[in-house]
């Protein structure tokens, strides 16, 4: 049997990440040696999604693949890139040459990832790239995955959308300007069950938290009304 290429998988904890990892494993596309997640070390949460590190640990235990935690404090691109390069060079020393991402159609983000990896002679792989997002989200539900919105962008969705479970009703009620998978950053999710996991991850819902964008303006510099996003609503999910 031909040996599969070794890879590291960038794990966000959300639905696209779970769907992509399941595809890679079930279709035996690569040998996933590690999951890799960026953690805000100050708050002990997954960057952007806001999920507690303890819940991430539960996900990883239920998946059964070792996790590398990349911890950042400053939140700058420079810090992120330096940390990522250090982590990946260690993986490369173990014979890992591919890095897998669950991105779907953001061309600029793909180019950014590919360019950074090219600097250290590693390959970016996008197994669900250009997949129709309506198909993807429906197949996600059909396969028995379960997830809940943990963060929503208030430029697209109202407060009541955070904490909703991803199901057929959720998809049917999404506004027309929202991608079915939230690929433009409209919403983020926490995946807690499905064929990828050995068991369902138990959690309870805590409080809703609103975080405004930190944008300063003066009388001479007024933000145009076309900028819709004012901040994000987060749902604090707490491990049981």
Short mmCIF file of N, CA and C in Angstrom, two decimals, residues 32-155:
data_model
loop_
_atom_site.label_atom_id
_atom_site.label_comp_id
_atom_site.label_asym_id
_atom_site.label_seq_id
_atom_site.Cartn_x
_atom_site.Cartn_y
_atom_site.Cartn_z
N UNK A 32 -2.97 12.41 8.83
CA UNK A 32 -2.99 13.58 9.70
C UNK A 32 -2.27 13.24 11.01
N UNK A 33 -1.10 13.84 11.19
CA UNK A 33 -0.30 13.56 12.38
C UNK A 33 -0.69 14.43 13.56
N UNK A 34 -1.09 15.69 13.26
CA UNK A 34 -1.44 16.62 14.32
C UNK A 34 -2.59 17.52 13.89
N UNK A 35 -3.35 17.99 14.87
CA UNK A 35 -4.22 19.13 14.70
C UNK A 35 -3.45 20.34 15.21
N UNK A 36 -3.77 21.51 14.65
CA UNK A 36 -3.10 22.75 15.08
C UNK A 36 -4.15 23.83 15.30
N UNK A 37 -4.16 24.41 16.49
CA UNK A 37 -5.13 25.45 16.82
C UNK A 37 -4.43 26.65 17.44
N UNK A 38 -4.85 27.84 17.00
CA UNK A 38 -4.31 29.08 17.57
C UNK A 38 -5.13 29.46 18.81
N UNK A 39 -4.44 29.65 19.92
CA UNK A 39 -5.08 29.98 21.19
C UNK A 39 -4.67 31.39 21.62
N UNK A 40 -5.66 32.18 22.02
CA UNK A 40 -5.36 33.46 22.67
C UNK A 40 -4.93 33.13 24.10
N UNK A 41 -3.65 33.27 24.37
CA UNK A 41 -3.11 32.80 25.65
C UNK A 41 -3.59 33.63 26.83
N UNK A 42 -3.97 34.87 26.57
CA UNK A 42 -4.45 35.74 27.65
C UNK A 42 -5.82 35.27 28.16
N UNK A 43 -6.69 34.87 27.22
CA UNK A 43 -8.05 34.48 27.59
C UNK A 43 -8.28 32.98 27.59
N UNK A 44 -7.27 32.20 27.13
CA UNK A 44 -7.37 30.74 27.06
C UNK A 44 -8.57 30.32 26.21
N UNK A 45 -8.66 30.94 25.06
CA UNK A 45 -9.76 30.65 24.13
C UNK A 45 -9.22 30.55 22.70
N UNK A 46 -9.98 29.84 21.85
CA UNK A 46 -9.63 29.76 20.44
C UNK A 46 -9.78 31.15 19.84
N UNK A 47 -8.77 31.61 19.13
CA UNK A 47 -8.82 32.93 18.52
C UNK A 47 -10.01 33.04 17.58
N UNK A 48 -10.65 34.17 17.59
CA UNK A 48 -11.84 34.53 16.79
C UNK A 48 -13.10 33.82 17.27
N UNK A 49 -13.09 32.50 17.39
CA UNK A 49 -14.31 31.78 17.77
C UNK A 49 -14.67 32.02 19.23
N UNK A 50 -13.67 32.28 20.07
CA UNK A 50 -13.94 32.55 21.48
C UNK A 50 -14.26 31.32 22.32
N UNK A 51 -14.02 30.12 21.78
CA UNK A 51 -14.33 28.89 22.50
C UNK A 51 -13.27 28.61 23.56
N UNK A 52 -13.71 28.22 24.75
CA UNK A 52 -12.80 27.94 25.84
C UNK A 52 -11.83 26.81 25.49
N UNK A 53 -10.60 26.94 25.94
CA UNK A 53 -9.58 25.93 25.68
C UNK A 53 -10.00 24.56 26.22
N UNK A 54 -10.73 24.56 27.33
CA UNK A 54 -11.18 23.29 27.92
C UNK A 54 -12.12 22.54 26.98
N UNK A 55 -12.95 23.27 26.22
CA UNK A 55 -13.84 22.63 25.25
C UNK A 55 -13.06 22.12 24.05
N UNK A 56 -12.04 22.86 23.65
CA UNK A 56 -11.14 22.39 22.59
C UNK A 56 -10.51 21.07 22.99
N UNK A 57 -10.06 20.98 24.23
CA UNK A 57 -9.44 19.73 24.72
C UNK A 57 -10.42 18.57 24.64
N UNK A 58 -11.68 18.83 24.91
CA UNK A 58 -12.70 17.78 24.84
C UNK A 58 -12.92 17.34 23.39
N UNK A 59 -12.91 18.30 22.47
CA UNK A 59 -13.03 17.96 21.05
C UNK A 59 -11.89 17.03 20.62
N UNK A 60 -10.68 17.42 20.99
CA UNK A 60 -9.49 16.68 20.58
C UNK A 60 -9.50 15.27 21.15
N UNK A 61 -9.92 15.15 22.41
CA UNK A 61 -10.00 13.82 23.03
C UNK A 61 -11.00 12.95 22.27
N UNK A 62 -12.10 13.54 21.83
CA UNK A 62 -13.14 12.79 21.11
C UNK A 62 -12.72 12.46 19.68
N UNK A 63 -11.79 13.21 19.12
CA UNK A 63 -11.29 12.94 17.76
C UNK A 63 -10.17 11.91 17.80
N UNK A 64 -9.25 12.07 18.74
CA UNK A 64 -8.17 11.09 18.90
C UNK A 64 -6.90 11.38 18.13
N UNK A 65 -6.70 12.63 17.72
CA UNK A 65 -5.47 13.04 17.03
C UNK A 65 -4.75 14.06 17.92
N UNK A 66 -3.44 13.93 18.10
CA UNK A 66 -2.71 14.88 18.96
C UNK A 66 -2.88 16.33 18.49
N UNK A 67 -2.94 17.24 19.46
CA UNK A 67 -3.13 18.66 19.16
C UNK A 67 -1.90 19.48 19.52
N UNK A 68 -1.52 20.37 18.61
CA UNK A 68 -0.49 21.38 18.90
C UNK A 68 -1.22 22.70 19.12
N UNK A 69 -0.96 23.34 20.25
CA UNK A 69 -1.57 24.63 20.55
C UNK A 69 -0.57 25.74 20.27
N UNK A 70 -0.92 26.62 19.34
CA UNK A 70 -0.07 27.77 19.04
C UNK A 70 -0.61 28.95 19.82
N UNK A 71 0.13 29.39 20.82
CA UNK A 71 -0.36 30.43 21.72
C UNK A 71 0.12 31.82 21.28
N UNK A 72 -0.82 32.74 21.18
CA UNK A 72 -0.48 34.12 20.83
C UNK A 72 -1.01 35.06 21.92
N UNK A 73 -0.32 36.18 22.12
CA UNK A 73 -0.75 37.14 23.12
C UNK A 73 -1.03 38.51 22.51
N UNK A 74 -0.18 38.93 21.57
CA UNK A 74 -0.32 40.26 21.00
C UNK A 74 -1.46 40.35 19.98
N UNK A 75 -1.69 39.26 19.26
CA UNK A 75 -2.75 39.25 18.25
C UNK A 75 -2.37 39.96 16.96
N UNK A 76 -1.06 40.16 16.73
CA UNK A 76 -0.62 40.83 15.51
C UNK A 76 -0.28 39.80 14.44
N UNK A 77 -0.30 40.24 13.17
CA UNK A 77 0.07 39.35 12.07
C UNK A 77 1.51 38.89 12.22
N UNK A 78 2.38 39.80 12.65
CA UNK A 78 3.79 39.47 12.80
C UNK A 78 3.99 38.36 13.82
N UNK A 79 3.31 38.48 14.96
CA UNK A 79 3.41 37.44 15.99
C UNK A 79 2.88 36.11 15.46
N UNK A 80 1.72 36.16 14.81
CA UNK A 80 1.09 34.95 14.28
C UNK A 80 2.01 34.25 13.29
N UNK A 81 2.58 35.01 12.37
CA UNK A 81 3.43 34.42 11.33
C UNK A 81 4.71 33.82 11.91
N UNK A 82 5.30 34.49 12.88
CA UNK A 82 6.52 33.96 13.51
C UNK A 82 6.22 32.67 14.27
N UNK A 83 5.13 32.67 15.02
CA UNK A 83 4.75 31.49 15.79
C UNK A 83 4.42 30.32 14.86
N UNK A 84 3.65 30.62 13.80
CA UNK A 84 3.26 29.59 12.85
C UNK A 84 4.48 28.97 12.17
N UNK A 85 5.41 29.82 11.77
CA UNK A 85 6.62 29.31 11.11
C UNK A 85 7.41 28.40 12.04
N UNK A 86 7.53 28.78 13.31
CA UNK A 86 8.27 27.96 14.28
C UNK A 86 7.61 26.60 14.47
N UNK A 87 6.29 26.60 14.60
CA UNK A 87 5.54 25.35 14.79
C UNK A 87 5.69 24.45 13.57
N UNK A 88 5.54 25.03 12.39
CA UNK A 88 5.57 24.23 11.17
C UNK A 88 6.96 23.71 10.84
N UNK A 89 7.98 24.46 11.19
CA UNK A 89 9.34 23.96 10.96
C UNK A 89 9.62 22.73 11.82
N UNK A 90 9.06 22.69 13.03
CA UNK A 90 9.19 21.50 13.88
C UNK A 90 8.47 20.32 13.24
N UNK A 91 7.28 20.59 12.68
CA UNK A 91 6.52 19.53 12.01
C UNK A 91 7.27 19.04 10.77
N UNK A 92 7.85 19.97 10.06
CA UNK A 92 8.60 19.62 8.84
C UNK A 92 9.78 18.71 9.17
N UNK A 93 10.39 18.93 10.33
CA UNK A 93 11.51 18.10 10.76
C UNK A 93 11.08 16.65 11.02
N UNK A 94 9.77 16.44 11.20
CA UNK A 94 9.22 15.10 11.39
C UNK A 94 8.74 14.49 10.07
N UNK A 95 9.03 15.16 8.96
CA UNK A 95 8.63 14.63 7.67
C UNK A 95 7.25 15.05 7.22
N UNK A 96 6.69 16.07 7.88
CA UNK A 96 5.36 16.59 7.51
C UNK A 96 5.56 17.75 6.53
N UNK A 97 4.95 17.63 5.36
CA UNK A 97 5.14 18.66 4.34
C UNK A 97 3.85 19.34 3.89
N UNK A 98 2.70 18.87 4.38
CA UNK A 98 1.43 19.45 3.97
C UNK A 98 0.69 20.05 5.17
N UNK A 99 0.04 21.17 4.93
CA UNK A 99 -0.80 21.81 5.94
C UNK A 99 -2.20 21.94 5.36
N UNK A 100 -3.19 21.42 6.07
CA UNK A 100 -4.55 21.35 5.54
C UNK A 100 -5.44 22.43 6.16
N UNK A 101 -6.21 23.09 5.30
CA UNK A 101 -7.12 24.14 5.74
C UNK A 101 -8.54 23.84 5.24
N UNK A 102 -9.53 24.30 6.02
CA UNK A 102 -10.94 24.09 5.65
C UNK A 102 -11.55 25.28 4.95
N UNK A 103 -10.73 26.15 4.34
CA UNK A 103 -11.25 27.31 3.61
C UNK A 103 -12.01 26.85 2.37
N UNK A 104 -12.98 27.68 1.95
CA UNK A 104 -13.84 27.29 0.83
C UNK A 104 -13.64 28.16 -0.40
N UNK A 105 -13.71 29.50 -0.23
CA UNK A 105 -13.57 30.31 -1.45
C UNK A 105 -12.96 31.70 -1.26
N UNK A 106 -12.31 31.96 -0.16
CA UNK A 106 -11.68 33.27 0.02
C UNK A 106 -10.29 33.27 -0.63
N UNK A 107 -10.22 33.83 -1.83
CA UNK A 107 -9.00 33.78 -2.64
C UNK A 107 -7.81 34.45 -1.95
N UNK A 108 -8.03 35.63 -1.34
CA UNK A 108 -6.95 36.35 -0.68
C UNK A 108 -6.37 35.55 0.48
N UNK A 109 -7.25 34.89 1.24
CA UNK A 109 -6.79 34.10 2.38
C UNK A 109 -5.99 32.89 1.90
N UNK A 110 -6.46 32.26 0.83
CA UNK A 110 -5.73 31.13 0.27
C UNK A 110 -4.33 31.56 -0.18
N UNK A 111 -4.25 32.66 -0.90
CA UNK A 111 -2.96 33.16 -1.39
C UNK A 111 -2.02 33.48 -0.22
N UNK A 112 -2.58 34.07 0.84
CA UNK A 112 -1.79 34.40 2.03
C UNK A 112 -1.20 33.13 2.64
N UNK A 113 -2.01 32.11 2.78
CA UNK A 113 -1.53 30.85 3.36
C UNK A 113 -0.47 30.20 2.46
N UNK A 114 -0.75 30.15 1.18
CA UNK A 114 0.19 29.52 0.24
C UNK A 114 1.53 30.24 0.22
N UNK A 115 1.50 31.56 0.20
CA UNK A 115 2.74 32.34 0.17
C UNK A 115 3.59 32.13 1.41
N UNK A 116 2.93 32.11 2.57
CA UNK A 116 3.67 31.90 3.82
C UNK A 116 4.29 30.51 3.89
N UNK A 117 3.56 29.50 3.43
CA UNK A 117 4.07 28.14 3.47
C UNK A 117 5.18 27.92 2.44
N UNK A 118 5.09 28.62 1.32
CA UNK A 118 6.13 28.50 0.29
C UNK A 118 7.49 28.94 0.83
N UNK A 119 7.48 29.87 1.77
CA UNK A 119 8.73 30.37 2.36
C UNK A 119 9.49 29.28 3.10
N UNK A 120 8.76 28.28 3.61
CA UNK A 120 9.42 27.18 4.32
C UNK A 120 9.26 25.85 3.57
N UNK A 121 8.95 25.97 2.27
CA UNK A 121 8.86 24.80 1.38
C UNK A 121 7.84 23.77 1.87
N UNK A 122 6.67 24.27 2.29
CA UNK A 122 5.56 23.38 2.65
C UNK A 122 4.38 23.70 1.76
N UNK A 123 3.45 22.75 1.66
CA UNK A 123 2.32 22.87 0.74
C UNK A 123 1.01 23.07 1.49
N UNK A 124 0.22 24.05 1.05
CA UNK A 124 -1.12 24.25 1.59
C UNK A 124 -2.11 23.41 0.80
N UNK A 125 -2.99 22.70 1.51
CA UNK A 125 -3.97 21.83 0.87
C UNK A 125 -5.37 22.26 1.31
N UNK A 126 -6.29 22.34 0.36
CA UNK A 126 -7.65 22.82 0.62
C UNK A 126 -8.67 21.80 0.10
N UNK A 127 -9.00 20.77 0.90
CA UNK A 127 -9.83 19.66 0.41
C UNK A 127 -11.27 20.03 0.05
N UNK A 128 -11.82 21.11 0.63
CA UNK A 128 -13.21 21.46 0.30
C UNK A 128 -13.28 22.77 -0.47
N UNK A 129 -12.18 23.15 -1.10
CA UNK A 129 -12.11 24.39 -1.87
C UNK A 129 -13.13 24.38 -3.01
N UNK A 130 -13.85 25.48 -3.14
CA UNK A 130 -14.85 25.70 -4.19
C UNK A 130 -16.05 24.75 -4.11
N UNK A 131 -16.19 24.06 -2.98
CA UNK A 131 -17.40 23.26 -2.77
C UNK A 131 -18.59 24.20 -2.61
N UNK A 132 -19.70 23.90 -3.27
CA UNK A 132 -20.90 24.71 -3.14
C UNK A 132 -21.31 24.74 -1.67
N UNK A 133 -21.43 25.94 -1.09
CA UNK A 133 -21.67 26.03 0.35
C UNK A 133 -23.07 25.59 0.77
N UNK A 134 -24.03 25.70 -0.14
CA UNK A 134 -25.37 25.18 0.17
C UNK A 134 -25.32 23.66 0.26
N UNK A 135 -24.63 23.04 -0.68
CA UNK A 135 -24.45 21.58 -0.61
C UNK A 135 -23.70 21.20 0.65
N UNK A 136 -22.62 21.92 0.93
CA UNK A 136 -21.76 21.56 2.05
C UNK A 136 -22.52 21.58 3.38
N UNK A 137 -23.26 22.66 3.63
CA UNK A 137 -23.95 22.77 4.91
C UNK A 137 -25.05 21.73 5.05
N UNK A 138 -25.73 21.44 3.93
CA UNK A 138 -26.78 20.40 3.97
C UNK A 138 -26.18 19.01 4.16
N UNK A 139 -25.02 18.77 3.54
CA UNK A 139 -24.36 17.47 3.71
C UNK A 139 -23.82 17.34 5.12
N UNK A 140 -23.35 18.43 5.68
CA UNK A 140 -22.88 18.47 7.07
C UNK A 140 -24.00 17.99 8.00
N UNK A 141 -25.19 18.53 7.80
CA UNK A 141 -26.35 18.15 8.63
C UNK A 141 -26.75 16.69 8.35
N UNK A 142 -26.76 16.32 7.07
CA UNK A 142 -27.17 14.98 6.65
C UNK A 142 -26.27 13.90 7.26
N UNK A 143 -24.98 14.20 7.38
CA UNK A 143 -24.03 13.22 7.92
C UNK A 143 -24.12 13.09 9.44
N UNK A 144 -24.92 13.92 10.07
CA UNK A 144 -25.14 13.80 11.51
C UNK A 144 -24.26 14.68 12.37
N UNK A 145 -23.59 15.66 11.77
CA UNK A 145 -22.83 16.60 12.58
C UNK A 145 -23.77 17.54 13.32
N UNK A 146 -23.33 17.96 14.50
CA UNK A 146 -24.10 18.92 15.29
C UNK A 146 -23.19 20.08 15.68
N UNK A 147 -23.68 21.30 15.50
CA UNK A 147 -22.89 22.47 15.90
C UNK A 147 -23.82 23.60 16.29
N UNK A 148 -23.23 24.61 16.95
CA UNK A 148 -23.99 25.74 17.46
C UNK A 148 -23.21 27.02 17.16
N UNK A 149 -23.91 28.10 16.84
CA UNK A 149 -23.21 29.36 16.59
C UNK A 149 -22.65 29.89 17.90
N UNK A 150 -21.37 30.25 17.88
CA UNK A 150 -20.70 30.77 19.08
C UNK A 150 -20.29 32.22 18.90
N UNK A 151 -20.34 32.71 17.64
CA UNK A 151 -19.95 34.09 17.35
C UNK A 151 -20.67 34.55 16.09
N UNK A 152 -21.27 35.74 16.14
CA UNK A 152 -21.92 36.28 14.94
C UNK A 152 -21.47 37.72 14.71
N UNK A 153 -21.40 38.07 13.45
CA UNK A 153 -21.03 39.41 13.01
C UNK A 153 -22.30 40.25 12.93
N UNK A 154 -22.37 41.35 13.70
CA UNK A 154 -23.63 42.12 13.75
C UNK A 154 -23.88 42.94 12.49
N UNK A 155 -22.92 42.90 11.55
CA UNK A 155 -23.17 43.53 10.26
C UNK A 155 -24.07 42.69 9.38
#
